[in-house]
XYZ file of C-alpha atoms in Angstrom:
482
model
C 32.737 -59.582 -182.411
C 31.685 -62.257 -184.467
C 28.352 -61.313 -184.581
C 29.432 -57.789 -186.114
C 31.732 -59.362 -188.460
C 28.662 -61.588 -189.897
C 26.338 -58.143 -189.815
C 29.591 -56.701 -191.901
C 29.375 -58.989 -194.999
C 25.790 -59.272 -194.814
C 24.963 -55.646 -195.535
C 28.420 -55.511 -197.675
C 26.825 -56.014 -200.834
C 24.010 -53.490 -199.646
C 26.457 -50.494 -199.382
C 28.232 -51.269 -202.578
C 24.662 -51.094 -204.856
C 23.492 -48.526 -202.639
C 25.966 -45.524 -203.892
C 23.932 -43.035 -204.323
C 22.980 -41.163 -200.530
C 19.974 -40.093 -202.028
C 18.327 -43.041 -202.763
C 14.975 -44.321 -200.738
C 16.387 -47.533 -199.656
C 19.353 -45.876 -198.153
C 17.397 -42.893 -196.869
C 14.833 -45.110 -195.253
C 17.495 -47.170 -193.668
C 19.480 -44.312 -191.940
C 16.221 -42.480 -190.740
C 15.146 -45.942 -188.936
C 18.561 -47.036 -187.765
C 18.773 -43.161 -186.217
C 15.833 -43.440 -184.789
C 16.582 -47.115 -183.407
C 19.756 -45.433 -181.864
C 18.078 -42.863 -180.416
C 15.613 -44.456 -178.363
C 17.630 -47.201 -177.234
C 20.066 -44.615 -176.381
C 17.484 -42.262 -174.308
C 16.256 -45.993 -172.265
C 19.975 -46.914 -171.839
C 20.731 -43.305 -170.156
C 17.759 -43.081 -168.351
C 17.595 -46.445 -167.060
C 21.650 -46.308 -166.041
C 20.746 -42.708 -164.452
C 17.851 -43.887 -162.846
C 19.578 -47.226 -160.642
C 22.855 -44.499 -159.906
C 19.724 -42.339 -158.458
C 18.000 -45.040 -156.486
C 21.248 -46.231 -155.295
C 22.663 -42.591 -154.224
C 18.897 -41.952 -152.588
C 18.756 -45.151 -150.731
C 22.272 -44.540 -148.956
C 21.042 -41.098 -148.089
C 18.423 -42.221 -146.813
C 20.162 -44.352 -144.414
C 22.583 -41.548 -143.340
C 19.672 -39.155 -142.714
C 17.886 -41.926 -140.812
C 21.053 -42.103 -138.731
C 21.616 -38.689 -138.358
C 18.506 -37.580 -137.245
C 18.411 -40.378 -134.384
C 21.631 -39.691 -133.301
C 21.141 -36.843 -130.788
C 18.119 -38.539 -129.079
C 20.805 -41.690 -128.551
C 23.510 -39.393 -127.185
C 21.069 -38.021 -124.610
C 19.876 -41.491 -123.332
C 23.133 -43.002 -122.819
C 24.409 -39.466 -121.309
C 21.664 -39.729 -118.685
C 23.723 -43.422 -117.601
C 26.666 -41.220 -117.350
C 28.901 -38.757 -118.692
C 28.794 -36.939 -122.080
C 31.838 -39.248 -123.174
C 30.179 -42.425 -122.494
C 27.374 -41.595 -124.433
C 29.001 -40.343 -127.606
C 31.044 -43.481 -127.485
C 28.455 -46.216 -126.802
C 26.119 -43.822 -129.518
C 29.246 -43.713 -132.476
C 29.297 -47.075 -131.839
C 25.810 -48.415 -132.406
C 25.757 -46.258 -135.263
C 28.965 -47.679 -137.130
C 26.970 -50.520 -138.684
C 26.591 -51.629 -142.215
C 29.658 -49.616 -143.412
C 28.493 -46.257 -141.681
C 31.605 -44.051 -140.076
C 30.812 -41.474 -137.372
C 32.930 -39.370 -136.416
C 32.682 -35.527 -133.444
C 34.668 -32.918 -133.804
C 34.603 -29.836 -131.513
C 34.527 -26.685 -132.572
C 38.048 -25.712 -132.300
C 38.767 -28.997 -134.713
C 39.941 -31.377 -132.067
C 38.637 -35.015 -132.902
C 36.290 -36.387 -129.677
C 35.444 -39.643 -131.085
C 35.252 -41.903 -134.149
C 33.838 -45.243 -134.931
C 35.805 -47.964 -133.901
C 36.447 -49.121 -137.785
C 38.267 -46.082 -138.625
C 42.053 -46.801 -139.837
C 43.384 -42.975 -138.640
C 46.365 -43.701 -140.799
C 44.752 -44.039 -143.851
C 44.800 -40.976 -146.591
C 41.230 -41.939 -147.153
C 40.104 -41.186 -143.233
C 42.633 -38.656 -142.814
C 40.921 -36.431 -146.442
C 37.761 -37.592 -144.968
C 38.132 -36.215 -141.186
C 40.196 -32.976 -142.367
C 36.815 -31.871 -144.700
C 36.005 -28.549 -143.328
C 32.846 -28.373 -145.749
C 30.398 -30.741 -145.115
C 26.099 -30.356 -146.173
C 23.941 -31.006 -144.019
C 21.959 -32.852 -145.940
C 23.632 -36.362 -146.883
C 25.418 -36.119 -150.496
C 27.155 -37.587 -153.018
C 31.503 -37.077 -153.041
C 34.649 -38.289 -154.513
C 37.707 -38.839 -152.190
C 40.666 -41.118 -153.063
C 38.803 -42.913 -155.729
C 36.086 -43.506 -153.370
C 32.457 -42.564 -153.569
C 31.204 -41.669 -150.051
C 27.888 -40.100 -149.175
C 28.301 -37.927 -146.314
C 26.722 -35.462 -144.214
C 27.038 -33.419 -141.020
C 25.023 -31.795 -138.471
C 25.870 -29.380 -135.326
C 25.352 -31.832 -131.609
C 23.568 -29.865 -128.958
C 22.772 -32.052 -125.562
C 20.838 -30.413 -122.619
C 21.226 -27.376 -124.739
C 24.763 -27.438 -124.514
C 26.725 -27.174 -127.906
C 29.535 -30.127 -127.675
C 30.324 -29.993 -131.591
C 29.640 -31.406 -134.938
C 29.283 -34.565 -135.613
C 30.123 -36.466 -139.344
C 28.119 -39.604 -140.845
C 29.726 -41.127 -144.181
C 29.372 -44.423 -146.008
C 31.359 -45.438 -148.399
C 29.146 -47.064 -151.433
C 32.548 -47.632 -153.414
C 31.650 -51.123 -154.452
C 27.745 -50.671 -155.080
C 29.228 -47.859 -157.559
C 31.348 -49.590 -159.449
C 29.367 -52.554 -159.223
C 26.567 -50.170 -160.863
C 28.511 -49.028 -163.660
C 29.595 -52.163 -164.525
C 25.846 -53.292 -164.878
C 25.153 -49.743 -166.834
C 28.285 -50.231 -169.187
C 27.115 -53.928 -170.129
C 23.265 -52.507 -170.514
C 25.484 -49.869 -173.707
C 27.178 -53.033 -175.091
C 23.806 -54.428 -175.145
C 22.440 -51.618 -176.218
C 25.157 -51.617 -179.368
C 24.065 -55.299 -180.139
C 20.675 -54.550 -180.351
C 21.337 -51.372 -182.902
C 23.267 -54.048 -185.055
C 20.685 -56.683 -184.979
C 18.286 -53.822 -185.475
C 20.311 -52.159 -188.519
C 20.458 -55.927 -190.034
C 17.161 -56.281 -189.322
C 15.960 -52.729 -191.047
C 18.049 -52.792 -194.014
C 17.112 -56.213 -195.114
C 13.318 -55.603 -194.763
C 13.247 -52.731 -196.265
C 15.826 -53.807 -199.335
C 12.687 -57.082 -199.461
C 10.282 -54.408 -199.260
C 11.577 -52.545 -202.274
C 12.787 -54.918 -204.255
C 9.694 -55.094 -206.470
C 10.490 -51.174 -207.135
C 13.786 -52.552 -208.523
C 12.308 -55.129 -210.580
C 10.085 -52.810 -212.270
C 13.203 -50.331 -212.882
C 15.126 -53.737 -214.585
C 11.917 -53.809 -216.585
C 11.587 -50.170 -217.853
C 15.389 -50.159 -218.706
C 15.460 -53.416 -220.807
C 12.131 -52.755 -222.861
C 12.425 -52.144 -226.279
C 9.811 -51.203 -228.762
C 9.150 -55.016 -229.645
C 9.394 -55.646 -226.387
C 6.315 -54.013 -225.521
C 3.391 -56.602 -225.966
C 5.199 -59.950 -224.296
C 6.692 -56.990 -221.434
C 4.606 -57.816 -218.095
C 5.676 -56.938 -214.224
C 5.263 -59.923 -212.212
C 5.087 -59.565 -208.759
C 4.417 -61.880 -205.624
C 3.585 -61.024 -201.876
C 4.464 -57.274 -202.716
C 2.088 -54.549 -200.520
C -0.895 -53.370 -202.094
C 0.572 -50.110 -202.878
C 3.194 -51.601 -204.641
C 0.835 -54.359 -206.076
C -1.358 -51.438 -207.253
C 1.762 -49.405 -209.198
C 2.771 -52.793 -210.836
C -0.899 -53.118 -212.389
C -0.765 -49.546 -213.417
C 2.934 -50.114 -215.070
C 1.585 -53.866 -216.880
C -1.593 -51.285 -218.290
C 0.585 -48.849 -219.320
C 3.132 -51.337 -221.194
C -0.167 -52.721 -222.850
C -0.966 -48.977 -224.109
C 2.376 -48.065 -225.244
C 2.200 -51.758 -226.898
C -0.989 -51.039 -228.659
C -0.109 -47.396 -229.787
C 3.770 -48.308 -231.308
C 1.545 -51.255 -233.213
C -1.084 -48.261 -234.500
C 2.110 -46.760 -235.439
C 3.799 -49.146 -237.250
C 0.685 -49.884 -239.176
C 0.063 -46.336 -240.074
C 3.761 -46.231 -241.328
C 3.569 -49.013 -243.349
C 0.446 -47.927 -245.035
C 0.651 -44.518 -245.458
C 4.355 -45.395 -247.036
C 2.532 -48.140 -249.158
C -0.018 -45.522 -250.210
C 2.146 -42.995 -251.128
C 4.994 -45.267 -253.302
C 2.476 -45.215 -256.402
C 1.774 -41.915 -256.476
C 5.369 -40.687 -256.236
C 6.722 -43.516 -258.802
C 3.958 -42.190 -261.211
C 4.865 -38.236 -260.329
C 8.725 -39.136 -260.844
C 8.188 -40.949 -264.316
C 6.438 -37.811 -265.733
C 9.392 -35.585 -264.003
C 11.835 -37.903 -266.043
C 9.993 -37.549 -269.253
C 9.109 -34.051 -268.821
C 12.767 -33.478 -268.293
C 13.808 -35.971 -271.357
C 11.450 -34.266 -273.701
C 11.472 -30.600 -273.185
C 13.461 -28.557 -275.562
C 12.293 -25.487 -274.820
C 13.402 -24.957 -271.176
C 15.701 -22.534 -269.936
C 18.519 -23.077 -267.315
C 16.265 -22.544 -264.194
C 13.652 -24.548 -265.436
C 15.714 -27.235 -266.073
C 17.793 -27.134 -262.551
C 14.532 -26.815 -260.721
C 12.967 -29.948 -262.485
C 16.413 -32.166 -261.847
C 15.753 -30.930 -257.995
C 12.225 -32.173 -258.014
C 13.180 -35.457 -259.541
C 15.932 -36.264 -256.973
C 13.931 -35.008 -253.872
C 11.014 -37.632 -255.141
C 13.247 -40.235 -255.845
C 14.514 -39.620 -252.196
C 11.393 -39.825 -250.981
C 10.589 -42.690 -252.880
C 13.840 -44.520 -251.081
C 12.454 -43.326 -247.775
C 9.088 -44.949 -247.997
C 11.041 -48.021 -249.309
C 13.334 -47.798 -245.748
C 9.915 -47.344 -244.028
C 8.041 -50.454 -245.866
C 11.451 -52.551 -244.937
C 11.448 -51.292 -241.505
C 7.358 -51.580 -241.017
C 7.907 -55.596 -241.977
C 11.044 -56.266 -240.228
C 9.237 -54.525 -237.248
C 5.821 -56.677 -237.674
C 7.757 -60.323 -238.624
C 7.268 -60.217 -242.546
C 10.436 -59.092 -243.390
C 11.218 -62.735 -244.588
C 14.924 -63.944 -245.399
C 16.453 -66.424 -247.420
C 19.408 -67.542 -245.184
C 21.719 -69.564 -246.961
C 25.704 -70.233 -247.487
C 27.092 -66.745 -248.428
C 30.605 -66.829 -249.117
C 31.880 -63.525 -247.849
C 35.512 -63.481 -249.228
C 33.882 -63.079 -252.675
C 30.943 -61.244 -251.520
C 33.216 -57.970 -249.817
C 35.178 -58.346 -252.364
C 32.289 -57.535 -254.927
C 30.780 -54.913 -253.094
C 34.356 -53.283 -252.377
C 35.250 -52.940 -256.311
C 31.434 -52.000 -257.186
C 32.063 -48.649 -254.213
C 35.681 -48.152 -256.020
C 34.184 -47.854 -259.416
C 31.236 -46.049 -258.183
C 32.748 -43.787 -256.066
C 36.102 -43.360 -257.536
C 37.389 -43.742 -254.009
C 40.311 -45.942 -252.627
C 38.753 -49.000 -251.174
C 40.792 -51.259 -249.527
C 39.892 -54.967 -248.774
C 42.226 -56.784 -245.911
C 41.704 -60.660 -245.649
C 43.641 -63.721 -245.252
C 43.407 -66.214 -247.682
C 41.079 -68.718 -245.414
C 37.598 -69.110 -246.587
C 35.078 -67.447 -244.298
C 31.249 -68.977 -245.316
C 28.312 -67.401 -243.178
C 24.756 -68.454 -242.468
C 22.750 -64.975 -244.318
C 20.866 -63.574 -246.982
C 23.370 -62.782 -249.297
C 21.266 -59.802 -250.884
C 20.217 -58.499 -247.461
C 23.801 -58.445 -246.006
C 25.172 -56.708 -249.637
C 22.555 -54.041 -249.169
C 24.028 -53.161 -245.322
C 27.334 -53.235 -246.756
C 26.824 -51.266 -249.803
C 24.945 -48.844 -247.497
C 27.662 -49.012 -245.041
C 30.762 -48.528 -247.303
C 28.839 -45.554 -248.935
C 28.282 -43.654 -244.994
C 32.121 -44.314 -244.634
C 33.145 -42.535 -248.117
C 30.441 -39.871 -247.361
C 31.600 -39.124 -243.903
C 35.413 -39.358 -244.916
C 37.567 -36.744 -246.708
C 38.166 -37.743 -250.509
C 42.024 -38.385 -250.212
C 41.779 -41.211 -247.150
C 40.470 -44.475 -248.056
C 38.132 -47.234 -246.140
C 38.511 -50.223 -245.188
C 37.217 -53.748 -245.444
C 38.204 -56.533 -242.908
C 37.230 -60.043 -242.946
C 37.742 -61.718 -240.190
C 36.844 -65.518 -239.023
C 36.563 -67.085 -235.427
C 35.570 -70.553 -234.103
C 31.867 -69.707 -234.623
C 31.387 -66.394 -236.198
C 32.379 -64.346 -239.386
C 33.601 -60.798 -238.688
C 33.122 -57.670 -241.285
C 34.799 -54.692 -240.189
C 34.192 -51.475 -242.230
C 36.534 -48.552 -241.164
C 37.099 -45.472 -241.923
C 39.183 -42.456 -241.237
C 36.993 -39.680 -241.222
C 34.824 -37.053 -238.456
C 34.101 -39.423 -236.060
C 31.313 -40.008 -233.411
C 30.902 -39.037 -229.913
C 30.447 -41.000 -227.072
C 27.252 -39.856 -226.688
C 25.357 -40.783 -230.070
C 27.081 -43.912 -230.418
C 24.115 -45.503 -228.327
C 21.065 -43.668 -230.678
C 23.053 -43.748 -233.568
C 20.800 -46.772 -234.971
C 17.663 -45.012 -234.707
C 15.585 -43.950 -236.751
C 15.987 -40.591 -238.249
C 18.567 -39.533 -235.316
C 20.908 -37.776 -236.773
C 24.495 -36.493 -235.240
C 24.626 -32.799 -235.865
C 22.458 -31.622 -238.645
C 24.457 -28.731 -240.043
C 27.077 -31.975 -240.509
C 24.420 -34.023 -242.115
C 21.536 -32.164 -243.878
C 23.856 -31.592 -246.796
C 24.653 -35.309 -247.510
C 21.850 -37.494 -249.342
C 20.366 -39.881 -247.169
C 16.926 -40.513 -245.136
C 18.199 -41.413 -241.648
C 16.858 -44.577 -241.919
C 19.966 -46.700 -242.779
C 21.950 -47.515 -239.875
C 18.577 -48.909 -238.554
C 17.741 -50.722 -241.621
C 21.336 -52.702 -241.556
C 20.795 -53.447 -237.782
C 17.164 -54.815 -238.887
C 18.837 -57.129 -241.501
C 21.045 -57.991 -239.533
C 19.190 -58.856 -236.527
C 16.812 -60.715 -238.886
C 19.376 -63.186 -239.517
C 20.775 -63.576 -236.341
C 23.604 -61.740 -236.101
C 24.404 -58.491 -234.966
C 26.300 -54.738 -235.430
C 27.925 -52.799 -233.355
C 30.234 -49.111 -233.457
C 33.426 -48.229 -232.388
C 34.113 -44.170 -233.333
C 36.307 -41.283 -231.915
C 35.731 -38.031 -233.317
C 38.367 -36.702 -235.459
C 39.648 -40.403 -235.891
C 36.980 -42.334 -237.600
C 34.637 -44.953 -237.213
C 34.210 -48.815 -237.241
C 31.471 -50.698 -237.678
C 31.462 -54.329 -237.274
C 29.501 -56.955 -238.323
C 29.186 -60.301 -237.081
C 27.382 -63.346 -238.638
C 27.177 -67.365 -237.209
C 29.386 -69.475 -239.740
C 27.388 -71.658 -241.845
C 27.233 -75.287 -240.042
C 25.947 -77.539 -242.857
């Protein structure tokens, strides 16, 4: 028992990572234990079947032995005297080693018996009253006793004097036997433990570099790529061989999101020059023209804000192309953030002639950031919660302060996010629902931009949103320690 117990809280921890019934490790581990149980099972049954058999067959053996001698004995100690005398003197040289012999006439009277017999006992008296008997010695149950018996008809000097019975009773070799068989199936059980121990821990060893390259894949990032490598040790070649291919493949995805941060950053670079230069002729085309009508006029106003939003985008892409390669540089210092909310709340209210609310106690909070890095994620973040709000409900601004960081909460009362964006929603051009979106200005590129800068000085940004409720975003900043 204690050796289960110990198999119990070893594979514990097993069954509760292994949930899912179709995984390999679990799958691997029932097919083997199955097939542990099954052969141990087929060499306990035949090898418990096969000592019952030799047992049962020796016995018979005896009996027919006996049985067949019997008449030739009856004859030779007849010829000394009467009939009588030699069925006695024969029944009693062949009552030895537990064997009972017992005549009967045929009209059922009882001639003799071996001297051992106990007539009063049930046992004898089921035993003698047996009107069925084989000829050939077999295997029956009387009384709770196993007895192989037999009987053949006695014919001396051709003279038919009855039938004579052999039986042995092989109680105790039987029970004995099924003792042994009954500890050979607890053995049998221990073995199938040791065995299911022994099968689930190799193979959870023998997989376990499978899981380490799953912990890989699901914590890389895309600036994770290049330092990303699968180390493995004593693994199987196969294994060994999928690990190279995974480090190779890390290496190409590594070198291609490099191409393509380089390609963004130039072609964005490229392009900024030519737009600016295409927008100030828009402007001044616009400024100078007298002569246009309404149509004209509305269709050059469209041109000039779809360049100028393109112009933004490349400048989200150029941010995003340094922050992403390390130039993105920052000048960290002691930013005072009662003042600094407060600034960018009134400069929203004035812009966007929206209610603006700022909620702060009157304790100084001073954090370690750039201070016109953090106002452009807040500016950008106040103006997503007015744009994604209805007019008449206002947003939020909370300052908060702990024992090492400064907290920035900006809520807001408006659609919402589901559960399911919240964990894309600062990527890069993902976008919620576009029929919600496309009509709103913006490039997509913000939420990602403000976790960049924020990252970059060591902080981070996280969401809290129900839909129909409103969101929260909250920053958090390390205090300034001078």
């Amino acid at each position: 028992m204690k050796l289960i117990h110990q198999f119990i809280s070893v594979i514990n921890p097993f069954i509760r990572k292994q949930i899912s019934l179709s995984s390999l490790q679990f799958r691997l581990t029932l097919e083997l234990v199955l097939l542990s149980i099954l052969g141990l099972s087929s060499v306990a049954f035949w090898a418990g079947w096969q000592l019952s058999q030799n047992l049962i067959i020796a016995h018979k053996g005896t009996l027919e032995y006996i049985s067949a001698r019997f008449p030739e004995q009856v004859e030779l100690y007849s010829e000394m005297g009467s009939i009588e005398v030699g069925l006695n003197r024969s029944v009693y040289k062949a009552s030895t080693d537990g064997v009972m012999v017992w005549v009967k006439r045929n009209d059922g009277m009882l001639l003799v018996n071996s001297p051992g017999m106990d007539m009063q006992s049930t046992k004898i008296t089921q035993m003698i009253s047996l009107t069925k008997v084989p000829t050939y010695p077999s295997l029956i149950y009387i009384s709770d006793r196993y007895l192989v018996i037999c009987a053949r008809t006695l014919t001396i000097k051709n003279n038919l004097v009855g039938t004579v019975y052999f039986s042995k009773d092989i109680t105790l070799e039987k029970n004995q036997l099924n003792h042994s068989i009954r500890s050979l199936i607890w053995v049998s059980i221990l073995v199938i433990l040791l065995l299911m121990l022994a099968i689930a821990s190799r193979i959870r060893h023998a997989l376990r570099p499978l899981q380490q390259m799953s912990q890989v894949a699901s914590t890389l990032s895309a600036e994770d790529l290049k330092a990303a490598k699968l180390e493995l040790h004593q693994a199987p070649d196969e294994i060994l061989g999928l690990a190279q291919t995974f480090n190779q493949m890390l290496l190409r995805l590594s070198d291609s999101w490099e191409q393509q941060r380089q390609f963004v950053g130039n072609v964005s670079h490229e392009l900024r020059t030519p737009l600016t230069v295409v927008l100030g002729y828009l402007q001044s085309l616009l400024r100078r023209g007298t002569n246009f009508s309404d149509y004209q006029k509305q269709a050059l106003e469209t041109a000039i804000g779809e360049t100028e939003r393109t112009i933004r985008m490349l400048e989200d892409l150029l941010n995003l192309a340094r922050a992403d390669s390390g130039n993105l540089h920052f000048a960290v210092n002691p930013v005072v953030l009662n003042t600094l909310v407060a600034e960018v709340a009134a400069m929203s209210q004035n812009v966007s002639n929206r209610q603006i609310i700022l909620i702060s106690n009157d304790q100084q909070v001073v954090a370690c950031a750039d201070q016109n890095r953090l106002q452009q994620v807040l500016i950008n973040l106040v103006d997503n919660a007015i744009k994604y709000s209805s007019p008449e409900q206002p947003v939020e601004l909370k300052l908060e302060k702990t024992e090492k960081q400064a907290i920035i909460h900006i809520c807001d009362r408006g659609i919402g996010i589901s559960l399911a964006h919240q964990n894309r929603i600062f990527e890069r051009f993902y976008r919620v629902d576009e029929s919600m979106t496309r009509s709103r200005d913006g490039t997509g590129l913000g939420l990602a931009i403000a976790k960049s800068l924020i990252e970059g000085m060591e902080g981070h940004i996280t969401l809290r949103s129900k839909p129909g409720e409103g969101s929260i975003f909250t920053i958090i900043l390390p205090l300034w320690n001078p």
